[in-house]
PDB file of C-alpha atoms in Angstrom:
ATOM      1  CA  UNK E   1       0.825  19.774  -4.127  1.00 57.00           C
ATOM      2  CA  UNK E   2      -0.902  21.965  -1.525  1.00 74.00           C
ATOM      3  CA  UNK E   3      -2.589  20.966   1.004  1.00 92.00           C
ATOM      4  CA  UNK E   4      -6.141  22.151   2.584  1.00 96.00           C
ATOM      5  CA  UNK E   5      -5.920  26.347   2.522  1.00 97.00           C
ATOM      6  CA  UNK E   6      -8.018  28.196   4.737  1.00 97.00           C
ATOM      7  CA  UNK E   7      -8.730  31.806   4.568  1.00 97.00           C
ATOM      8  CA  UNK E   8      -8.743  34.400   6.070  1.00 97.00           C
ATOM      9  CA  UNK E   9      -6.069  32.882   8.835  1.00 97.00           C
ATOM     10  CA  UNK E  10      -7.120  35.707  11.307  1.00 97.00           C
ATOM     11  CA  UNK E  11     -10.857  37.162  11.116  1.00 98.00           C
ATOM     12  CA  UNK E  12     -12.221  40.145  13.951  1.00 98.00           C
ATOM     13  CA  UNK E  13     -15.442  40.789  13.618  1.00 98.00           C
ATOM     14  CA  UNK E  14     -17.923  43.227  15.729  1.00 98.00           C
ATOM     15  CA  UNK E  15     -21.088  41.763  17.382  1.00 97.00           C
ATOM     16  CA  UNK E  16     -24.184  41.263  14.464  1.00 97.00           C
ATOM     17  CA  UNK E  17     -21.825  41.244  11.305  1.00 98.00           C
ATOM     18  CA  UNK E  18     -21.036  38.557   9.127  1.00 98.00           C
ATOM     19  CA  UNK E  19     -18.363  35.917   9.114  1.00 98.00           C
ATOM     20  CA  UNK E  20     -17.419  33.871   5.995  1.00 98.00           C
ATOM     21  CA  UNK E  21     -14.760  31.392   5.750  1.00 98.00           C
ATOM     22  CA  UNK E  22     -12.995  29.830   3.078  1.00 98.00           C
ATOM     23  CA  UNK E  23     -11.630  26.251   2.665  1.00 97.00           C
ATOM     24  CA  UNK E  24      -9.991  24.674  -0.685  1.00 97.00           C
ATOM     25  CA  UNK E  25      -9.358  21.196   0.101  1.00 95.00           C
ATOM     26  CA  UNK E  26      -6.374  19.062  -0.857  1.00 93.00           C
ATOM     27  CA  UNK E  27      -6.623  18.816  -4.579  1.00 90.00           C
ATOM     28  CA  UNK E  28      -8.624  15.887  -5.963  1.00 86.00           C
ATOM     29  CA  UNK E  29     -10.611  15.687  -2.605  1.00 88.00           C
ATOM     30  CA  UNK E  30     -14.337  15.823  -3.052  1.00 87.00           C
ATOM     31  CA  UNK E  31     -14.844  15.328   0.695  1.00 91.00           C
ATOM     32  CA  UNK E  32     -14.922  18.592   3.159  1.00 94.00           C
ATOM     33  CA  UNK E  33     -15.886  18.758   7.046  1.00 95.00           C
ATOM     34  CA  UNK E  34     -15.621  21.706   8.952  1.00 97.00           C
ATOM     35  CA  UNK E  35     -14.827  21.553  12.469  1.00 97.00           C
ATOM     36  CA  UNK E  36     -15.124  24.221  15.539  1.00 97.00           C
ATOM     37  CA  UNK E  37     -12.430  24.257  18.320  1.00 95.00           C
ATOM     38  CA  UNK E  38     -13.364  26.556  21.149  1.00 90.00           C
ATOM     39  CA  UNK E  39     -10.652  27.787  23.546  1.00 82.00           C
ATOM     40  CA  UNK E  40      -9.424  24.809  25.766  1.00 78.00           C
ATOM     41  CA  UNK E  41     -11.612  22.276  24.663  1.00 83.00           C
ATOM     42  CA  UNK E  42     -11.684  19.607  21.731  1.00 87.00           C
ATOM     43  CA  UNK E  43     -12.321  19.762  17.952  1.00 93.00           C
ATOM     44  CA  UNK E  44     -15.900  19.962  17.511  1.00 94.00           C
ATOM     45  CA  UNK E  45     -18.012  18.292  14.456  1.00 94.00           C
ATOM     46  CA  UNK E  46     -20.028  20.815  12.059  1.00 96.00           C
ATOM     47  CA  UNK E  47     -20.517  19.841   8.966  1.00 95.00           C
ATOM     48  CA  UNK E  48     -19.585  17.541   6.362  1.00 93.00           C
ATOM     49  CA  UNK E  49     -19.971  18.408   2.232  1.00 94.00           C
ATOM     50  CA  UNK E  50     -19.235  16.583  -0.975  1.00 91.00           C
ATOM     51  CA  UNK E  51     -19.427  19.221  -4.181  1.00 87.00           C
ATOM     52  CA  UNK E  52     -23.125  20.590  -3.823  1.00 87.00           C
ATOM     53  CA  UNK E  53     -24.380  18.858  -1.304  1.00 92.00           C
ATOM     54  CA  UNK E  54     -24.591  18.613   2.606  1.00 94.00           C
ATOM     55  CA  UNK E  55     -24.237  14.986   3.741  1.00 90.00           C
ATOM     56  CA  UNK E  56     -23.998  15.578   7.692  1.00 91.00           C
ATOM     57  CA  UNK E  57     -24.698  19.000   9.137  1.00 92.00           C
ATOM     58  CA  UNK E  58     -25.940  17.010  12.952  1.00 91.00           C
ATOM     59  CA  UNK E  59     -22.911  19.740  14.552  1.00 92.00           C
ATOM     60  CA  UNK E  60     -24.276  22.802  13.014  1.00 95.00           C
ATOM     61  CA  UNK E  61     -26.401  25.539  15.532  1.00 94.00           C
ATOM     62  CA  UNK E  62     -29.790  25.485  13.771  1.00 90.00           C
ATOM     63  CA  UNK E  63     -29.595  29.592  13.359  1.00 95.00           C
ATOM     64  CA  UNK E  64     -27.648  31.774  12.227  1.00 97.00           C
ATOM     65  CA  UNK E  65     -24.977  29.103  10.545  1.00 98.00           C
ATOM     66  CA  UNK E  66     -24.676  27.221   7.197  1.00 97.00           C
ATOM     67  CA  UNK E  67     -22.465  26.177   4.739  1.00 97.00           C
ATOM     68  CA  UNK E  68     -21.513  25.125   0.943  1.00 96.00           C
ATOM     69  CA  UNK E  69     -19.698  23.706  -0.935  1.00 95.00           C
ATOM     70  CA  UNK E  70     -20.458  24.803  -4.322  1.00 92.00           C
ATOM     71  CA  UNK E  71     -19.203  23.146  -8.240  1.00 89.00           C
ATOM     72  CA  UNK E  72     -16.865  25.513  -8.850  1.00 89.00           C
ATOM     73  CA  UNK E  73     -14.750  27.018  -5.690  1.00 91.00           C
ATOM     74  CA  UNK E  74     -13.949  26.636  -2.392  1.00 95.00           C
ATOM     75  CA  UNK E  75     -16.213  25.527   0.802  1.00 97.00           C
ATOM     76  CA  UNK E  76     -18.023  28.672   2.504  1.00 98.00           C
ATOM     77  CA  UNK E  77     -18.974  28.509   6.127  1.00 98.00           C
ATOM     78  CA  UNK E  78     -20.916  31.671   6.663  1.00 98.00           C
ATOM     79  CA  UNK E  79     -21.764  32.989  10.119  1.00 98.00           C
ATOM     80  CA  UNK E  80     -24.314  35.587  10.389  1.00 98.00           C
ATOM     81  CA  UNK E  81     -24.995  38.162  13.255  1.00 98.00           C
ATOM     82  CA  UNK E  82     -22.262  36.672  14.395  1.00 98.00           C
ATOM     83  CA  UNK E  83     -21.708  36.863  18.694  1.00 97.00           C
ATOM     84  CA  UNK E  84     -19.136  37.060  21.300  1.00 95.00           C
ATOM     85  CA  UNK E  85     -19.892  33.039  21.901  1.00 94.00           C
ATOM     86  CA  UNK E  86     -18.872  32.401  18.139  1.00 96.00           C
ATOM     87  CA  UNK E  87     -15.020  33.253  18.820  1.00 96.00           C
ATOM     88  CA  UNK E  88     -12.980  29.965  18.100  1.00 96.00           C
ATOM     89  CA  UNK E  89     -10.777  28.315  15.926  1.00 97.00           C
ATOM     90  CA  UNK E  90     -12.589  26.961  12.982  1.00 98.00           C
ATOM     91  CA  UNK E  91     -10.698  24.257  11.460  1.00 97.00           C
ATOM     92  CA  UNK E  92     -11.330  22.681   7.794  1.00 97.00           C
ATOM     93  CA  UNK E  93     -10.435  19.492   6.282  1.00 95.00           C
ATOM     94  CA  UNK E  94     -10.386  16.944   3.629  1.00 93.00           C
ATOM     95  CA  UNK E  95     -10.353  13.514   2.607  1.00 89.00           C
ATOM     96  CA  UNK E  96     -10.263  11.646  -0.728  1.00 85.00           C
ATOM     97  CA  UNK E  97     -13.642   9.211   0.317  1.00 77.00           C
ATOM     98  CA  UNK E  98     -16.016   8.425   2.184  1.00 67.00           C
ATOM     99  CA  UNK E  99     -14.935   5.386   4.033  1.00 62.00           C
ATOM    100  CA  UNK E 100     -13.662   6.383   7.819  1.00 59.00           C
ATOM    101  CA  UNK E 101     -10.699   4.490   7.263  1.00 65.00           C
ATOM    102  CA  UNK E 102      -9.118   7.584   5.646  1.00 70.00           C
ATOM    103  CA  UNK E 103      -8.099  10.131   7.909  1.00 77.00           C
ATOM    104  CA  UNK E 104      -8.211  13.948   7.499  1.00 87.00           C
ATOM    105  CA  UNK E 105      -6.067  16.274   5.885  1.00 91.00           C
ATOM    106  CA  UNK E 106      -6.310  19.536   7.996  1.00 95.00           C
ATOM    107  CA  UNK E 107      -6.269  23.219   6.987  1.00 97.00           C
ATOM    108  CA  UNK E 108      -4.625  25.759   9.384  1.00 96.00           C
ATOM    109  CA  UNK E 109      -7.724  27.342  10.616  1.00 97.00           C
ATOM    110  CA  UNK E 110      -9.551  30.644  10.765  1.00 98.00           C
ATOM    111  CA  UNK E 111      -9.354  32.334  14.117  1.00 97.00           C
ATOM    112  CA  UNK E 112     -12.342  34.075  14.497  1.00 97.00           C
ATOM    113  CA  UNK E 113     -12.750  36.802  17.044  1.00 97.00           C
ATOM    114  CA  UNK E 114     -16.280  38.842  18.225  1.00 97.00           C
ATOM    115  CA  UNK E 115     -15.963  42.034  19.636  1.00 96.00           C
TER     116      UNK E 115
ATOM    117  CA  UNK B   1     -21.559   8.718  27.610  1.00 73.00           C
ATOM    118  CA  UNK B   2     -18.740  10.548  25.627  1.00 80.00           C
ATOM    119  CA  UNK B   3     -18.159   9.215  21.831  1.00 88.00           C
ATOM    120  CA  UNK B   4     -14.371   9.370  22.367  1.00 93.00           C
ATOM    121  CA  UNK B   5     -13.256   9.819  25.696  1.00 93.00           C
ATOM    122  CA  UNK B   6      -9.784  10.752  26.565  1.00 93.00           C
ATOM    123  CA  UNK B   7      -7.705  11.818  30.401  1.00 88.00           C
ATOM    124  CA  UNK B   8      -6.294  15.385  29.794  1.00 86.00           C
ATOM    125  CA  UNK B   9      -3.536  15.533  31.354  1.00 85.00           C
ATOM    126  CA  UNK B  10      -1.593  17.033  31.484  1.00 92.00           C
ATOM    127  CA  UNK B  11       1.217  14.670  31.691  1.00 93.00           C
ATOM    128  CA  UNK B  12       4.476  16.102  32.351  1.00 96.00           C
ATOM    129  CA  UNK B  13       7.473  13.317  31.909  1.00 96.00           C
ATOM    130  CA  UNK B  14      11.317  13.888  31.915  1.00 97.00           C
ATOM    131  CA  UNK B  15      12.984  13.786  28.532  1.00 97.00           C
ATOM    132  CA  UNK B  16      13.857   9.643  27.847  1.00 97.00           C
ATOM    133  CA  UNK B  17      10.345   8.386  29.632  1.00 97.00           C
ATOM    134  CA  UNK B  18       7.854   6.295  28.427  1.00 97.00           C
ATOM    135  CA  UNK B  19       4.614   7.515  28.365  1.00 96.00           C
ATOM    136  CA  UNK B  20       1.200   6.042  27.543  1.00 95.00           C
ATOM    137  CA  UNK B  21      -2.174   7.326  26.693  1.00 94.00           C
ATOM    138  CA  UNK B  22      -5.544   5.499  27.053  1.00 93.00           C
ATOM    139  CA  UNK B  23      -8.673   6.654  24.901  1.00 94.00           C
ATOM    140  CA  UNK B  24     -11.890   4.796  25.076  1.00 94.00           C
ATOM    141  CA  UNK B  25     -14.870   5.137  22.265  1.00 92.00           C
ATOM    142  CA  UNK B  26     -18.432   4.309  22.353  1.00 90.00           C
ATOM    143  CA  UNK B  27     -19.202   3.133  18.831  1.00 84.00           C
ATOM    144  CA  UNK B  28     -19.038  -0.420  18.554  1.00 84.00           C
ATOM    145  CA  UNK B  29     -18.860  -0.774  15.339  1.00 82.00           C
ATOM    146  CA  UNK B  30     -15.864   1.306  14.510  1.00 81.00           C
ATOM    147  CA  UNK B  31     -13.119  -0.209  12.297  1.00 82.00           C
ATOM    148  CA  UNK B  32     -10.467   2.148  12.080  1.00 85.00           C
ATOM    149  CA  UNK B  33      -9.432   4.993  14.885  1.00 90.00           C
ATOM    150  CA  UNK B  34      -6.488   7.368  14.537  1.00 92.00           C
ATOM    151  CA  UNK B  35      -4.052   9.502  17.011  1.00 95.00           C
ATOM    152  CA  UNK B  36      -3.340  13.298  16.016  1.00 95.00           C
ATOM    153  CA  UNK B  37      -1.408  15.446  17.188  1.00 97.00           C
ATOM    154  CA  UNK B  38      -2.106  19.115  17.781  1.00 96.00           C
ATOM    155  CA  UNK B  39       0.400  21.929  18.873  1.00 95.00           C
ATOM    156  CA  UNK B  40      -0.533  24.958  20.652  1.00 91.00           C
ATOM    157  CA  UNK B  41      -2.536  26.892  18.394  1.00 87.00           C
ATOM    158  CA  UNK B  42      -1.986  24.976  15.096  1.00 93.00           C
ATOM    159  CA  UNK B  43      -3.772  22.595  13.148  1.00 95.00           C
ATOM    160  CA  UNK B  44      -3.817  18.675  14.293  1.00 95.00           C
ATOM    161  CA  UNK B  45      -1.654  16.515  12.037  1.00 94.00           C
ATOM    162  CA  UNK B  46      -2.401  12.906  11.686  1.00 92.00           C
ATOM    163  CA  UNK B  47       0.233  10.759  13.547  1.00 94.00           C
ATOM    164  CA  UNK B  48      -1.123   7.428  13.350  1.00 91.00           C
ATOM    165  CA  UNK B  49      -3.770   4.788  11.856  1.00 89.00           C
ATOM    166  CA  UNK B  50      -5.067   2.087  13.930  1.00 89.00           C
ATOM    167  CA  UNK B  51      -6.927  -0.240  11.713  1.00 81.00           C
ATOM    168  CA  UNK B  52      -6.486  -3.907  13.440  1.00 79.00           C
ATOM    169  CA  UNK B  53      -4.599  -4.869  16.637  1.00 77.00           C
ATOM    170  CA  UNK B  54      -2.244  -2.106  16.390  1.00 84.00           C
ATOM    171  CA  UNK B  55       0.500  -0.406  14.623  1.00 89.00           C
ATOM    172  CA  UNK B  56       3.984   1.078  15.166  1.00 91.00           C
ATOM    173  CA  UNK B  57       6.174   3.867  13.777  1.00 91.00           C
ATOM    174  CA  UNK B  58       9.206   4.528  15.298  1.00 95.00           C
ATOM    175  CA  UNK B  59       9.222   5.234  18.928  1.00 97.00           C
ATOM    176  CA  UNK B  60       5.276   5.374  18.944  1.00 97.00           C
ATOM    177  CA  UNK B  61       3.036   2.146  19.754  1.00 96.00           C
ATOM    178  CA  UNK B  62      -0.527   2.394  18.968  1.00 95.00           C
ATOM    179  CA  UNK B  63      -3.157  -0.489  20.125  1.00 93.00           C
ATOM    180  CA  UNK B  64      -6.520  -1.596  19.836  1.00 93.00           C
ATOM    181  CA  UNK B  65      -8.052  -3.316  22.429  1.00 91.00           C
ATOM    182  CA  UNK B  66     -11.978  -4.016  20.542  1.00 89.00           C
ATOM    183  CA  UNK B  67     -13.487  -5.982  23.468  1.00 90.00           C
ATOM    184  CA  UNK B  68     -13.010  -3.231  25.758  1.00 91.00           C
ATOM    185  CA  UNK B  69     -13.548  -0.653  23.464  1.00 92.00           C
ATOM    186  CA  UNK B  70     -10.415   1.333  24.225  1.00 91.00           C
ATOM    187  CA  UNK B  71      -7.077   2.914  22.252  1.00 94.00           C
ATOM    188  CA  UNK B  72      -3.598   3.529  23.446  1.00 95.00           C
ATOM    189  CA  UNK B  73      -0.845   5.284  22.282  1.00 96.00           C
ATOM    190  CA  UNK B  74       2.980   4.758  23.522  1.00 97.00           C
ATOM    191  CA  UNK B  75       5.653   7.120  23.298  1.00 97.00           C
ATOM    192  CA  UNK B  76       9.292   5.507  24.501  1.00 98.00           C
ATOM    193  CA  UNK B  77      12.068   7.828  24.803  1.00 98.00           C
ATOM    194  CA  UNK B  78      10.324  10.387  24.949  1.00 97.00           C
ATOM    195  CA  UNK B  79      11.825  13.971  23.490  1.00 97.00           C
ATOM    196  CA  UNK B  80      11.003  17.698  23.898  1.00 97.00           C
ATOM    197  CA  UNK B  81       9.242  18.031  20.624  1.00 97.00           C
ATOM    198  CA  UNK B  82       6.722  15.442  21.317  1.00 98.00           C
ATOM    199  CA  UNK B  83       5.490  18.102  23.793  1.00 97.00           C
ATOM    200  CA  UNK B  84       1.634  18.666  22.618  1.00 97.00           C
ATOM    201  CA  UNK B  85      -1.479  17.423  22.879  1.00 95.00           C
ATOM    202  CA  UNK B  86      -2.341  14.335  21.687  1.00 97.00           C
ATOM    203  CA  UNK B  87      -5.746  13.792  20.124  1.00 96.00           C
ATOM    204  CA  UNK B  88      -7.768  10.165  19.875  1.00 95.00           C
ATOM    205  CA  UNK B  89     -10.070   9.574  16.969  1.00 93.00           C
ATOM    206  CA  UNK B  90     -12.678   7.432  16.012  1.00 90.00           C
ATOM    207  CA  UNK B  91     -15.556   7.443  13.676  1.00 85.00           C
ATOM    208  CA  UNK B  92     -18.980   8.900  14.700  1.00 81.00           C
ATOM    209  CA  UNK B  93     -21.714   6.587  15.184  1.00 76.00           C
ATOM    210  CA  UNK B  94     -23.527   6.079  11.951  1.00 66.00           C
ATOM    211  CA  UNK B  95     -21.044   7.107  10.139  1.00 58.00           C
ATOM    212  CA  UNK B  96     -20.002   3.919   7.714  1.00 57.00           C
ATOM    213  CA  UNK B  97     -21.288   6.009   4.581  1.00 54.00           C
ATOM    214  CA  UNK B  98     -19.622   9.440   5.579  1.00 61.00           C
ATOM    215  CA  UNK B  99     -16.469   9.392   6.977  1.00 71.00           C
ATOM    216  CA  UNK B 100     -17.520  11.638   9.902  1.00 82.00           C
ATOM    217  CA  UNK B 101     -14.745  11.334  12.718  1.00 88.00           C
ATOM    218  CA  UNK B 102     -15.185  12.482  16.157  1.00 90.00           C
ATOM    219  CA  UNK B 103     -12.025  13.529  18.026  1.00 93.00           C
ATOM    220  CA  UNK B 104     -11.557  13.433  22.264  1.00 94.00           C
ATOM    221  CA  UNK B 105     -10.505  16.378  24.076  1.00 92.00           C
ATOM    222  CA  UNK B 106      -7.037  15.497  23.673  1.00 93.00           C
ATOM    223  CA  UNK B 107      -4.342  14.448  26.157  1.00 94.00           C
ATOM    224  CA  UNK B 108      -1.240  17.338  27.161  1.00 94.00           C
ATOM    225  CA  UNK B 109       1.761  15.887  27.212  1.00 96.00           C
ATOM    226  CA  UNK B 110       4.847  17.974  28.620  1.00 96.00           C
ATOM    227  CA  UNK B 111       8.351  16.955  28.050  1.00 97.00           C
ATOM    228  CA  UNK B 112      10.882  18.437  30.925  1.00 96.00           C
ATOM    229  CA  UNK B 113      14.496  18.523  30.626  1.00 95.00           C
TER     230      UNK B 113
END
């Protein structure tokens, strides 16, 4: 039974191009938030999807960031003209409802680097 | 003020202490918090749920103190893998229909020989 897979693991990307990132939650999960870790501080809240639609996207940056989660396929954070600033660990998880009394199931992150 | 609020650390204990952390939220109305943990440059993994007065697993202790708004967790005999940071969770204010969480900053914990 695998758990949440994130891909690419490792993603370098020059200043202005485009970042997408991949997440396949836990199976039978229909619950996905994405979270942004810079380096040395805490897990950061972005967005949170059920299949097709946004329910919370209050952590996004109103430009240049958005993100899906579409019938068929995994969740898509997409970065564009991406800068230096956006270099962190971007972290994906999943739960199986909506109440907060279930915690997260984590994916192992996509490092992102800007150079 | 900070939704979940934690000290940093780092702590650094000899192997065999006990060690506590304290973690303090701002929504009133939360029901349920949980403690991950996080090593260096991995995912967090969920360690514990805190749902009423506490809960215990082992040689960790978690506890809810609601009137004062405030989580612990306690490690006793403390061992060289529990070396990591430990992060406090609660959920975000407003959040009864979505399940958002908001984590702290975490709390380093370093376990010496």
């Amino acid at each position: 039974n695998a758990g949440v897979m994130q891909n690419p693991r490792h993603l370098v990307r020059r200043r202005g191009q485009e970042a997408r990132l991949r997440c396949s939650p836990v199976k039978g999960h229909s619950h996905v938030y994405w979270y942004r870790q810079l380096p040395e501080e805490g897990l950061k809240f972005m967005v949170y999807l059920q299949k097709e639609n946004i329910i919370d996207e209050s952590g996004m940056p109103k430009e240049r960031f958005s993100a899906e989660f579409p019938k068929e396929g995994p969740s898509i954070l997409r970065i564009q003209q991406v800068v230096r600033g956006d270099s962190a660990a971007y972290f994906c998880a999943s739960s199986p409802g909506t109440s907060p009394n279930y915690g997260y199931t984590f994916g192992s992150g996509t490092r992102l680097t800007v150079v | 003020r900070k939704e979940v609020e934690q000290d940093p650390g780092p702590f650094n204990v000899p192997e065999g202490a006990t060690v506590a952390f304290n973690c303090t939220y701002s929504n009133s109305a939360s029901q349920s918090f949980f403690w991950y943990r996080q090593d260096c440059r991995k995912e967090p993994k969920l360690l514990m749920s805190v749902y009423s007065s506490g809960n215990e697993d082992g040689r960790f202790t978690a506890q809810l103190n609601r009137a004062s708004q405030y989580i612990s967790l306690l490690i006793r005999d403390s061992k060289l893998s529990d070396s990591a940071t430990y992060l406090c969770v609660a959920p975000g204010e407003g959040s009864g229909n979505t399940g958002k969480l908001i984590f702290g900053q975490g709390t380093t914990l370093q376990v010496k020989p």
